Amino acid sequence: MQLYHKMNIAGLERALPICPVNENLSIAGFVIFGDQELTCAAAKALLDKIPYEFDYMLTAEAKGIPLIHEMARQSGAKKYFLARKAPKLYMTGIMEVKVKSITTAKEQTLYLDVADAEMMKGKKILLVDDVISTGESLRALEILVEKAGGIVSGRCAILAEGDAQNRDDLVYLEKLPLFNSKGEIIG
């Protein structure tokens, strides 16, 4: 039997499936793909809450893409950047960083096009993600911005999970609890 965690996100009710990470830990699966209503509402709520000035935004492929796109559209930003999970033929060169996220089984590499990195140089970059938990993906984005010579002006996510809820450098909309194997909230 599938268990769900019900919560209000940006004024909208959603039921998130509880998914096991290991025998002692489960997380609520949050996926905004295909949920235009939530994507638009979350983008607006984050933009209303963010105190940072920024020139560009950066997210990691893939779940942050709809959010960053909508945030760029609503804010009038002319450009945002993606850290890709694989190099692409159109990239003029690549910068890379390794990352181990709670939602992936193995270490991944994130790649940034050198042409994008050039545009980031000396600019204020807002880091955007759907959920921040361990902060490893966010840290990988920070490293890419630093390598590019950009300035991380802020960090934001729709949800903060686990230790991320205690970060004072992160703007987020809601706390996402962690669960045990029975679907009971543990933190």
Short mmCIF file of N, CA and C in Angstrom, two decimals:
data_model
loop_
_atom_site.label_atom_id
_atom_site.label_comp_id
_atom_site.label_asym_id
_atom_site.label_seq_id
_atom_site.Cartn_x
_atom_site.Cartn_y
_atom_site.Cartn_z
N MET A 1 0.85 -1.19 0.00
CA MET A 1 0.00 0.00 0.00
C MET A 1 0.89 1.25 0.00
N GLN A 2 0.65 2.13 -0.97
CA GLN A 2 1.41 3.38 -1.08
C GLN A 2 0.94 4.37 -0.01
N LEU A 3 1.90 4.94 0.72
CA LEU A 3 1.62 5.97 1.72
C LEU A 3 1.89 7.34 1.10
N TYR A 4 1.15 8.35 1.56
CA TYR A 4 1.30 9.70 1.05
C TYR A 4 1.43 10.69 2.20
N HIS A 5 2.13 11.78 1.93
CA HIS A 5 2.22 12.89 2.87
C HIS A 5 1.50 14.07 2.23
N LYS A 6 0.45 14.54 2.89
CA LYS A 6 -0.31 15.68 2.37
C LYS A 6 0.27 16.97 2.92
N MET A 7 0.40 17.95 2.03
CA MET A 7 0.91 19.25 2.47
C MET A 7 0.43 20.37 1.56
N ASN A 8 0.52 21.59 2.08
CA ASN A 8 0.17 22.78 1.33
C ASN A 8 1.47 23.41 0.84
N ILE A 9 1.55 23.61 -0.47
CA ILE A 9 2.75 24.20 -1.07
C ILE A 9 2.30 25.38 -1.94
N ALA A 10 2.74 26.56 -1.60
CA ALA A 10 2.39 27.78 -2.36
C ALA A 10 0.88 27.92 -2.49
N GLY A 11 0.15 27.55 -1.43
CA GLY A 11 -1.30 27.69 -1.41
C GLY A 11 -2.07 26.56 -2.08
N LEU A 12 -1.35 25.52 -2.49
CA LEU A 12 -1.99 24.39 -3.17
C LEU A 12 -1.80 23.11 -2.37
N GLU A 13 -2.84 22.31 -2.29
CA GLU A 13 -2.76 21.03 -1.58
C GLU A 13 -2.20 19.96 -2.51
N ARG A 14 -1.23 19.20 -2.00
CA ARG A 14 -0.65 18.10 -2.76
C ARG A 14 -0.42 16.91 -1.85
N ALA A 15 -0.51 15.71 -2.41
CA ALA A 15 -0.22 14.46 -1.70
C ALA A 15 1.04 13.87 -2.33
N LEU A 16 2.10 13.78 -1.55
CA LEU A 16 3.39 13.30 -2.05
C LEU A 16 3.59 11.84 -1.64
N PRO A 17 3.95 10.98 -2.57
CA PRO A 17 4.18 9.57 -2.23
C PRO A 17 5.42 9.41 -1.35
N ILE A 18 5.32 8.57 -0.34
CA ILE A 18 6.47 8.32 0.53
C ILE A 18 7.28 7.18 -0.08
N CYS A 19 8.55 7.45 -0.31
CA CYS A 19 9.44 6.54 -1.05
C CYS A 19 10.63 6.15 -0.18
N PRO A 20 10.93 4.85 -0.07
CA PRO A 20 12.06 4.41 0.75
C PRO A 20 13.40 4.76 0.11
N VAL A 21 14.31 5.28 0.93
CA VAL A 21 15.69 5.54 0.52
C VAL A 21 16.55 4.34 0.93
N ASN A 22 16.30 3.86 2.16
CA ASN A 22 16.95 2.64 2.67
C ASN A 22 16.00 2.03 3.70
N GLU A 23 16.45 1.04 4.45
CA GLU A 23 15.54 0.34 5.37
C GLU A 23 15.09 1.19 6.55
N ASN A 24 15.79 2.29 6.82
CA ASN A 24 15.44 3.15 7.96
C ASN A 24 14.90 4.52 7.58
N LEU A 25 15.04 4.90 6.31
CA LEU A 25 14.70 6.26 5.90
C LEU A 25 13.85 6.26 4.65
N SER A 26 12.80 7.09 4.69
CA SER A 26 11.96 7.32 3.51
C SER A 26 11.80 8.83 3.34
N ILE A 27 11.56 9.22 2.10
CA ILE A 27 11.33 10.62 1.80
C ILE A 27 10.02 10.76 1.04
N ALA A 28 9.45 11.95 1.06
CA ALA A 28 8.26 12.23 0.27
C ALA A 28 8.72 12.66 -1.11
N GLY A 29 8.26 11.95 -2.13
CA GLY A 29 8.66 12.26 -3.49
C GLY A 29 7.96 13.51 -4.00
N PHE A 30 8.75 14.49 -4.37
CA PHE A 30 8.21 15.76 -4.86
C PHE A 30 8.68 15.97 -6.29
N VAL A 31 7.75 15.95 -7.22
CA VAL A 31 8.07 16.12 -8.63
C VAL A 31 7.12 17.15 -9.22
N ILE A 32 7.68 18.25 -9.73
CA ILE A 32 6.81 19.28 -10.30
C ILE A 32 6.59 19.11 -11.80
N PHE A 33 7.29 18.16 -12.42
CA PHE A 33 7.07 17.92 -13.85
C PHE A 33 5.59 17.71 -14.12
N GLY A 34 5.05 18.44 -15.07
CA GLY A 34 3.66 18.27 -15.47
C GLY A 34 2.65 19.00 -14.60
N ASP A 35 3.08 19.57 -13.48
CA ASP A 35 2.17 20.27 -12.58
C ASP A 35 2.35 21.78 -12.79
N GLN A 36 1.76 22.29 -13.86
CA GLN A 36 1.91 23.70 -14.20
C GLN A 36 1.39 24.62 -13.11
N GLU A 37 0.26 24.23 -12.51
CA GLU A 37 -0.34 25.07 -11.47
C GLU A 37 0.64 25.26 -10.31
N LEU A 38 1.24 24.18 -9.86
CA LEU A 38 2.19 24.26 -8.75
C LEU A 38 3.47 24.96 -9.16
N THR A 39 3.96 24.70 -10.36
CA THR A 39 5.18 25.35 -10.83
C THR A 39 5.02 26.86 -10.85
N CYS A 40 3.92 27.33 -11.41
CA CYS A 40 3.67 28.78 -11.48
C CYS A 40 3.49 29.40 -10.10
N ALA A 41 2.73 28.73 -9.24
CA ALA A 41 2.49 29.25 -7.89
C ALA A 41 3.77 29.26 -7.07
N ALA A 42 4.57 28.21 -7.17
CA ALA A 42 5.82 28.15 -6.40
C ALA A 42 6.81 29.19 -6.90
N ALA A 43 6.90 29.39 -8.21
CA ALA A 43 7.80 30.40 -8.75
C ALA A 43 7.43 31.78 -8.22
N LYS A 44 6.15 32.11 -8.25
CA LYS A 44 5.70 33.41 -7.75
C LYS A 44 6.00 33.56 -6.26
N ALA A 45 5.69 32.53 -5.49
CA ALA A 45 5.91 32.59 -4.04
C ALA A 45 7.40 32.75 -3.71
N LEU A 46 8.25 32.05 -4.43
CA LEU A 46 9.70 32.19 -4.20
C LEU A 46 10.18 33.59 -4.58
N LEU A 47 9.77 34.07 -5.74
CA LEU A 47 10.19 35.41 -6.17
C LEU A 47 9.72 36.48 -5.18
N ASP A 48 8.53 36.30 -4.61
CA ASP A 48 8.02 37.25 -3.61
C ASP A 48 8.84 37.21 -2.33
N LYS A 49 9.44 36.08 -2.04
CA LYS A 49 10.14 35.86 -0.77
C LYS A 49 11.65 36.13 -0.85
N ILE A 50 12.21 36.09 -2.03
CA ILE A 50 13.66 36.21 -2.20
C ILE A 50 14.10 37.66 -2.00
N PRO A 51 15.03 37.88 -1.05
CA PRO A 51 15.52 39.25 -0.83
C PRO A 51 16.74 39.58 -1.69
N TYR A 52 17.22 38.63 -2.48
CA TYR A 52 18.48 38.79 -3.20
C TYR A 52 18.29 39.46 -4.55
N GLU A 53 19.29 40.27 -4.92
CA GLU A 53 19.37 40.75 -6.30
C GLU A 53 20.15 39.70 -7.08
N PHE A 54 19.80 39.51 -8.34
CA PHE A 54 20.54 38.55 -9.16
C PHE A 54 20.52 38.98 -10.61
N ASP A 55 21.59 38.59 -11.31
CA ASP A 55 21.68 38.84 -12.74
C ASP A 55 21.15 37.64 -13.52
N TYR A 56 21.51 36.45 -13.05
CA TYR A 56 21.12 35.20 -13.69
C TYR A 56 20.76 34.18 -12.62
N MET A 57 20.14 33.09 -13.08
CA MET A 57 19.83 31.97 -12.19
C MET A 57 20.47 30.71 -12.75
N LEU A 58 20.73 29.75 -11.86
CA LEU A 58 21.33 28.47 -12.24
C LEU A 58 20.62 27.36 -11.49
N THR A 59 20.33 26.26 -12.17
CA THR A 59 19.79 25.06 -11.54
C THR A 59 20.48 23.84 -12.13
N ALA A 60 20.32 22.71 -11.45
CA ALA A 60 20.84 21.45 -11.95
C ALA A 60 19.74 20.73 -12.72
N GLU A 61 20.15 20.03 -13.76
CA GLU A 61 19.24 19.19 -14.52
C GLU A 61 18.74 18.09 -13.60
N ALA A 62 17.49 17.74 -13.48
CA ALA A 62 16.45 18.08 -14.41
C ALA A 62 15.24 18.68 -13.68
N LYS A 63 14.99 18.28 -12.42
CA LYS A 63 13.73 18.68 -11.79
C LYS A 63 13.60 20.17 -11.53
N GLY A 64 14.69 20.90 -11.50
CA GLY A 64 14.62 22.34 -11.30
C GLY A 64 14.29 23.13 -12.56
N ILE A 65 14.31 22.47 -13.72
CA ILE A 65 14.13 23.18 -14.98
C ILE A 65 12.78 23.88 -15.10
N PRO A 66 11.65 23.22 -14.84
CA PRO A 66 10.38 23.96 -14.96
C PRO A 66 10.31 25.15 -14.01
N LEU A 67 10.84 24.98 -12.80
CA LEU A 67 10.80 26.06 -11.81
C LEU A 67 11.64 27.25 -12.26
N ILE A 68 12.88 27.01 -12.67
CA ILE A 68 13.75 28.12 -13.06
C ILE A 68 13.21 28.83 -14.30
N HIS A 69 12.64 28.06 -15.21
CA HIS A 69 12.04 28.66 -16.41
C HIS A 69 10.91 29.61 -16.02
N GLU A 70 10.03 29.15 -15.14
CA GLU A 70 8.90 29.99 -14.74
C GLU A 70 9.36 31.18 -13.90
N MET A 71 10.37 30.99 -13.07
CA MET A 71 10.90 32.12 -12.30
C MET A 71 11.50 33.17 -13.23
N ALA A 72 12.21 32.71 -14.27
CA ALA A 72 12.78 33.64 -15.24
C ALA A 72 11.67 34.38 -15.99
N ARG A 73 10.64 33.66 -16.38
CA ARG A 73 9.51 34.28 -17.10
C ARG A 73 8.83 35.33 -16.24
N GLN A 74 8.54 34.98 -14.98
CA GLN A 74 7.82 35.91 -14.10
C GLN A 74 8.68 37.10 -13.69
N SER A 75 9.97 36.91 -13.55
CA SER A 75 10.85 37.99 -13.08
C SER A 75 11.35 38.87 -14.22
N GLY A 76 11.16 38.42 -15.46
CA GLY A 76 11.67 39.18 -16.60
C GLY A 76 13.14 38.91 -16.88
N ALA A 77 13.72 37.92 -16.20
CA ALA A 77 15.12 37.57 -16.45
C ALA A 77 15.26 37.13 -17.91
N LYS A 78 16.30 37.56 -18.55
CA LYS A 78 16.49 37.25 -19.95
C LYS A 78 17.19 35.92 -20.17
N LYS A 79 17.85 35.39 -19.14
CA LYS A 79 18.64 34.17 -19.32
C LYS A 79 18.77 33.45 -17.99
N TYR A 80 18.78 32.12 -18.07
CA TYR A 80 19.12 31.29 -16.93
C TYR A 80 20.00 30.17 -17.45
N PHE A 81 20.69 29.49 -16.54
CA PHE A 81 21.65 28.46 -16.93
C PHE A 81 21.29 27.12 -16.30
N LEU A 82 21.71 26.06 -16.99
CA LEU A 82 21.51 24.70 -16.50
C LEU A 82 22.85 24.00 -16.35
N ALA A 83 23.03 23.35 -15.21
CA ALA A 83 24.15 22.43 -15.04
C ALA A 83 23.63 21.08 -15.52
N ARG A 84 24.23 20.56 -16.57
CA ARG A 84 23.73 19.35 -17.22
C ARG A 84 24.33 18.10 -16.60
N LYS A 85 23.66 16.96 -16.76
CA LYS A 85 24.14 15.68 -16.24
C LYS A 85 25.09 14.99 -17.20
N ALA A 86 25.18 15.50 -18.41
CA ALA A 86 26.11 14.94 -19.41
C ALA A 86 26.55 16.07 -20.33
N PRO A 87 27.78 16.01 -20.82
CA PRO A 87 28.21 17.03 -21.79
C PRO A 87 27.36 16.92 -23.07
N LYS A 88 27.12 18.04 -23.70
CA LYS A 88 26.34 18.08 -24.94
C LYS A 88 27.24 18.55 -26.08
N LEU A 89 26.93 18.10 -27.30
CA LEU A 89 27.75 18.43 -28.46
C LEU A 89 27.84 19.93 -28.71
N TYR A 90 26.80 20.66 -28.36
CA TYR A 90 26.79 22.10 -28.62
C TYR A 90 27.61 22.90 -27.61
N MET A 91 28.08 22.27 -26.55
CA MET A 91 28.86 23.00 -25.55
C MET A 91 30.21 23.39 -26.16
N THR A 92 30.61 24.63 -25.90
CA THR A 92 31.87 25.14 -26.45
C THR A 92 33.07 24.64 -25.66
N GLY A 93 32.84 24.08 -24.54
CA GLY A 93 33.83 23.53 -23.62
C GLY A 93 33.07 23.24 -22.34
N ILE A 94 33.67 22.51 -21.43
CA ILE A 94 32.92 22.18 -20.22
C ILE A 94 33.72 22.44 -18.95
N MET A 95 32.97 22.81 -17.92
CA MET A 95 33.46 22.82 -16.55
C MET A 95 32.66 21.73 -15.87
N GLU A 96 33.25 21.02 -14.92
CA GLU A 96 32.51 19.93 -14.29
C GLU A 96 32.78 19.87 -12.79
N VAL A 97 31.83 19.24 -12.09
CA VAL A 97 31.95 19.02 -10.65
C VAL A 97 31.19 17.74 -10.32
N LYS A 98 31.73 16.97 -9.37
CA LYS A 98 31.09 15.72 -8.92
C LYS A 98 30.08 16.04 -7.82
N VAL A 99 29.00 15.22 -7.77
CA VAL A 99 27.97 15.42 -6.75
C VAL A 99 27.34 14.07 -6.40
N LYS A 100 27.03 13.89 -5.12
CA LYS A 100 26.31 12.71 -4.63
C LYS A 100 25.07 13.22 -3.92
N SER A 101 23.91 12.98 -4.51
CA SER A 101 22.64 13.45 -3.97
C SER A 101 21.89 12.31 -3.29
N ILE A 102 21.02 12.64 -2.36
CA ILE A 102 20.24 11.63 -1.63
C ILE A 102 19.28 10.87 -2.56
N THR A 103 18.87 11.52 -3.65
CA THR A 103 17.87 10.90 -4.54
C THR A 103 18.49 10.16 -5.73
N THR A 104 19.81 10.08 -5.78
CA THR A 104 20.45 9.31 -6.85
C THR A 104 21.30 8.20 -6.25
N ALA A 105 21.37 7.09 -6.96
CA ALA A 105 22.03 5.89 -6.44
C ALA A 105 23.55 6.00 -6.44
N LYS A 106 24.10 6.81 -7.33
CA LYS A 106 25.56 6.89 -7.42
C LYS A 106 26.01 8.32 -7.64
N GLU A 107 27.31 8.53 -7.53
CA GLU A 107 27.86 9.85 -7.77
C GLU A 107 27.59 10.28 -9.21
N GLN A 108 27.26 11.55 -9.37
CA GLN A 108 27.02 12.12 -10.69
C GLN A 108 28.02 13.24 -10.94
N THR A 109 28.09 13.66 -12.18
CA THR A 109 28.89 14.81 -12.56
C THR A 109 27.95 15.83 -13.18
N LEU A 110 28.10 17.09 -12.77
CA LEU A 110 27.34 18.17 -13.39
C LEU A 110 28.29 18.96 -14.29
N TYR A 111 27.79 19.34 -15.47
CA TYR A 111 28.60 20.02 -16.47
C TYR A 111 28.00 21.38 -16.80
N LEU A 112 28.87 22.37 -16.93
CA LEU A 112 28.45 23.71 -17.30
C LEU A 112 29.19 24.09 -18.58
N ASP A 113 28.47 24.64 -19.54
CA ASP A 113 29.07 25.11 -20.78
C ASP A 113 30.00 26.29 -20.46
N VAL A 114 31.19 26.27 -21.03
CA VAL A 114 32.16 27.35 -20.81
C VAL A 114 31.59 28.69 -21.28
N ALA A 115 30.79 28.68 -22.34
CA ALA A 115 30.17 29.93 -22.82
C ALA A 115 29.23 30.50 -21.75
N ASP A 116 28.49 29.64 -21.06
CA ASP A 116 27.63 30.09 -19.96
C ASP A 116 28.48 30.61 -18.81
N ALA A 117 29.56 29.90 -18.52
CA ALA A 117 30.47 30.33 -17.45
C ALA A 117 31.02 31.72 -17.72
N GLU A 118 31.34 32.00 -18.97
CA GLU A 118 31.85 33.33 -19.33
C GLU A 118 30.82 34.41 -19.03
N MET A 119 29.55 34.11 -19.30
CA MET A 119 28.49 35.09 -19.03
C MET A 119 28.30 35.30 -17.53
N MET A 120 28.62 34.29 -16.71
CA MET A 120 28.46 34.38 -15.25
C MET A 120 29.56 35.21 -14.59
N LYS A 121 30.69 35.34 -15.25
CA LYS A 121 31.85 35.99 -14.65
C LYS A 121 31.49 37.39 -14.13
N GLY A 122 31.70 37.58 -12.82
CA GLY A 122 31.42 38.86 -12.18
C GLY A 122 29.95 39.15 -11.94
N LYS A 123 29.08 38.22 -12.28
CA LYS A 123 27.64 38.43 -12.14
C LYS A 123 27.10 37.73 -10.89
N LYS A 124 25.96 38.26 -10.40
CA LYS A 124 25.28 37.68 -9.24
C LYS A 124 24.37 36.56 -9.72
N ILE A 125 24.56 35.36 -9.14
CA ILE A 125 23.84 34.17 -9.58
C ILE A 125 22.96 33.65 -8.44
N LEU A 126 21.68 33.47 -8.72
CA LEU A 126 20.73 32.88 -7.78
C LEU A 126 20.63 31.40 -8.08
N LEU A 127 20.89 30.56 -7.08
CA LEU A 127 20.80 29.12 -7.24
C LEU A 127 19.37 28.67 -6.93
N VAL A 128 18.80 27.84 -7.80
CA VAL A 128 17.40 27.43 -7.72
C VAL A 128 17.32 25.92 -7.74
N ASP A 129 16.48 25.34 -6.87
CA ASP A 129 16.24 23.90 -6.90
C ASP A 129 14.82 23.63 -6.44
N ASP A 130 14.35 22.43 -6.69
CA ASP A 130 13.00 22.07 -6.25
C ASP A 130 13.01 21.69 -4.77
N VAL A 131 13.92 20.78 -4.38
CA VAL A 131 14.06 20.34 -2.99
C VAL A 131 15.54 20.35 -2.62
N ILE A 132 15.84 20.86 -1.44
CA ILE A 132 17.21 20.77 -0.93
C ILE A 132 17.16 19.94 0.33
N SER A 133 18.00 18.92 0.37
CA SER A 133 18.05 18.00 1.50
C SER A 133 19.44 18.03 2.12
N THR A 134 20.35 17.28 1.55
CA THR A 134 21.72 17.25 2.09
C THR A 134 22.51 18.49 1.69
N GLY A 135 22.08 19.15 0.63
CA GLY A 135 22.78 20.33 0.14
C GLY A 135 23.92 20.01 -0.82
N GLU A 136 24.10 18.74 -1.15
CA GLU A 136 25.21 18.36 -2.03
C GLU A 136 25.05 18.92 -3.45
N SER A 137 23.85 18.84 -4.00
CA SER A 137 23.62 19.39 -5.34
C SER A 137 23.83 20.90 -5.34
N LEU A 138 23.34 21.54 -4.30
CA LEU A 138 23.50 22.98 -4.16
C LEU A 138 24.98 23.35 -4.07
N ARG A 139 25.74 22.58 -3.30
CA ARG A 139 27.17 22.84 -3.18
C ARG A 139 27.89 22.68 -4.53
N ALA A 140 27.48 21.69 -5.31
CA ALA A 140 28.06 21.51 -6.64
C ALA A 140 27.79 22.73 -7.52
N LEU A 141 26.58 23.28 -7.44
CA LEU A 141 26.27 24.49 -8.20
C LEU A 141 27.12 25.66 -7.74
N GLU A 142 27.31 25.78 -6.42
CA GLU A 142 28.16 26.85 -5.88
C GLU A 142 29.57 26.75 -6.45
N ILE A 143 30.11 25.53 -6.50
CA ILE A 143 31.46 25.33 -7.03
C ILE A 143 31.54 25.74 -8.49
N LEU A 144 30.53 25.38 -9.27
CA LEU A 144 30.51 25.78 -10.69
C LEU A 144 30.49 27.31 -10.82
N VAL A 145 29.68 27.98 -10.02
CA VAL A 145 29.62 29.45 -10.07
C VAL A 145 30.97 30.04 -9.70
N GLU A 146 31.59 29.51 -8.64
CA GLU A 146 32.91 30.01 -8.21
C GLU A 146 33.96 29.79 -9.30
N LYS A 147 33.95 28.60 -9.93
CA LYS A 147 34.90 28.32 -11.02
C LYS A 147 34.70 29.28 -12.19
N ALA A 148 33.46 29.67 -12.41
CA ALA A 148 33.13 30.58 -13.50
C ALA A 148 33.47 32.03 -13.18
N GLY A 149 33.78 32.31 -11.92
CA GLY A 149 34.07 33.68 -11.51
C GLY A 149 32.82 34.47 -11.18
N GLY A 150 31.70 33.77 -10.99
CA GLY A 150 30.46 34.44 -10.61
C GLY A 150 30.35 34.56 -9.10
N ILE A 151 29.30 35.22 -8.66
CA ILE A 151 29.05 35.44 -7.24
C ILE A 151 27.70 34.83 -6.89
N VAL A 152 27.68 33.89 -5.96
CA VAL A 152 26.41 33.31 -5.52
C VAL A 152 25.71 34.37 -4.67
N SER A 153 24.59 34.88 -5.18
CA SER A 153 23.87 35.93 -4.45
C SER A 153 22.80 35.37 -3.54
N GLY A 154 22.38 34.12 -3.78
CA GLY A 154 21.36 33.53 -2.95
C GLY A 154 21.04 32.10 -3.38
N ARG A 155 20.30 31.42 -2.52
CA ARG A 155 19.91 30.03 -2.74
C ARG A 155 18.44 29.91 -2.39
N CYS A 156 17.69 29.19 -3.28
CA CYS A 156 16.27 29.03 -2.99
C CYS A 156 15.78 27.68 -3.47
N ALA A 157 14.71 27.22 -2.85
CA ALA A 157 14.08 25.95 -3.22
C ALA A 157 12.62 26.01 -2.80
N ILE A 158 11.84 25.16 -3.42
CA ILE A 158 10.43 25.08 -3.02
C ILE A 158 10.34 24.45 -1.63
N LEU A 159 11.08 23.35 -1.43
CA LEU A 159 11.03 22.62 -0.16
C LEU A 159 12.42 22.40 0.41
N ALA A 160 12.50 22.41 1.73
CA ALA A 160 13.73 22.08 2.46
C ALA A 160 13.46 20.85 3.30
N GLU A 161 14.36 19.90 3.20
CA GLU A 161 14.19 18.60 3.85
C GLU A 161 15.38 18.34 4.77
N GLY A 162 15.13 17.71 5.92
CA GLY A 162 16.22 17.35 6.82
C GLY A 162 16.98 18.56 7.32
N ASP A 163 18.32 18.46 7.31
CA ASP A 163 19.17 19.53 7.83
C ASP A 163 19.04 20.84 7.05
N ALA A 164 18.59 20.78 5.81
CA ALA A 164 18.44 22.00 5.01
C ALA A 164 17.45 22.97 5.66
N GLN A 165 16.53 22.46 6.46
CA GLN A 165 15.54 23.32 7.12
C GLN A 165 16.19 24.28 8.11
N ASN A 166 17.41 23.97 8.55
CA ASN A 166 18.10 24.80 9.54
C ASN A 166 19.08 25.78 8.92
N ARG A 167 19.20 25.78 7.62
CA ARG A 167 20.14 26.68 6.94
C ARG A 167 19.59 28.10 6.96
N ASP A 168 20.45 29.05 7.32
CA ASP A 168 20.02 30.45 7.31
C ASP A 168 20.37 31.15 6.00
N ASP A 169 21.01 30.42 5.08
CA ASP A 169 21.37 30.99 3.78
C ASP A 169 20.44 30.48 2.67
N LEU A 170 19.31 29.92 3.04
CA LEU A 170 18.41 29.30 2.07
C LEU A 170 17.00 29.86 2.24
N VAL A 171 16.40 30.29 1.14
CA VAL A 171 15.00 30.70 1.14
C VAL A 171 14.20 29.53 0.58
N TYR A 172 13.17 29.09 1.30
CA TYR A 172 12.32 28.01 0.83
C TYR A 172 10.89 28.27 1.28
N LEU A 173 9.97 27.54 0.65
CA LEU A 173 8.55 27.77 0.94
C LEU A 173 8.02 26.91 2.08
N GLU A 174 8.40 25.63 2.10
CA GLU A 174 7.86 24.73 3.11
C GLU A 174 8.90 23.72 3.57
N LYS A 175 8.71 23.22 4.78
CA LYS A 175 9.54 22.15 5.31
C LYS A 175 8.96 20.81 4.85
N LEU A 176 9.84 19.93 4.41
CA LEU A 176 9.44 18.59 3.99
C LEU A 176 10.03 17.61 4.99
N PRO A 177 9.18 16.93 5.75
CA PRO A 177 9.71 16.02 6.77
C PRO A 177 10.35 14.77 6.18
N LEU A 178 11.16 14.12 7.00
CA LEU A 178 11.71 12.80 6.68
C LEU A 178 10.83 11.77 7.38
N PHE A 179 10.86 10.54 6.89
CA PHE A 179 9.98 9.50 7.41
C PHE A 179 10.77 8.23 7.70
N ASN A 180 10.22 7.39 8.61
CA ASN A 180 10.81 6.08 8.82
C ASN A 180 10.20 5.10 7.81
N SER A 181 10.56 3.84 7.92
CA SER A 181 10.07 2.84 6.96
C SER A 181 8.56 2.61 7.03
N LYS A 182 7.93 3.04 8.13
CA LYS A 182 6.47 2.88 8.27
C LYS A 182 5.72 4.13 7.80
N GLY A 183 6.46 5.13 7.32
CA GLY A 183 5.83 6.36 6.86
C GLY A 183 5.55 7.36 7.96
N GLU A 184 6.16 7.14 9.14
CA GLU A 184 5.97 8.06 10.28
C GLU A 184 7.04 9.15 10.21
N ILE A 185 6.64 10.37 10.51
CA ILE A 185 7.57 11.51 10.48
C ILE A 185 8.64 11.32 11.56
N ILE A 186 9.91 11.49 11.13
CA ILE A 186 11.03 11.39 12.06
C ILE A 186 11.85 12.67 12.13
N GLY A 187 11.56 13.61 11.30
CA GLY A 187 12.32 14.85 11.34
C GLY A 187 11.96 15.77 10.23
#
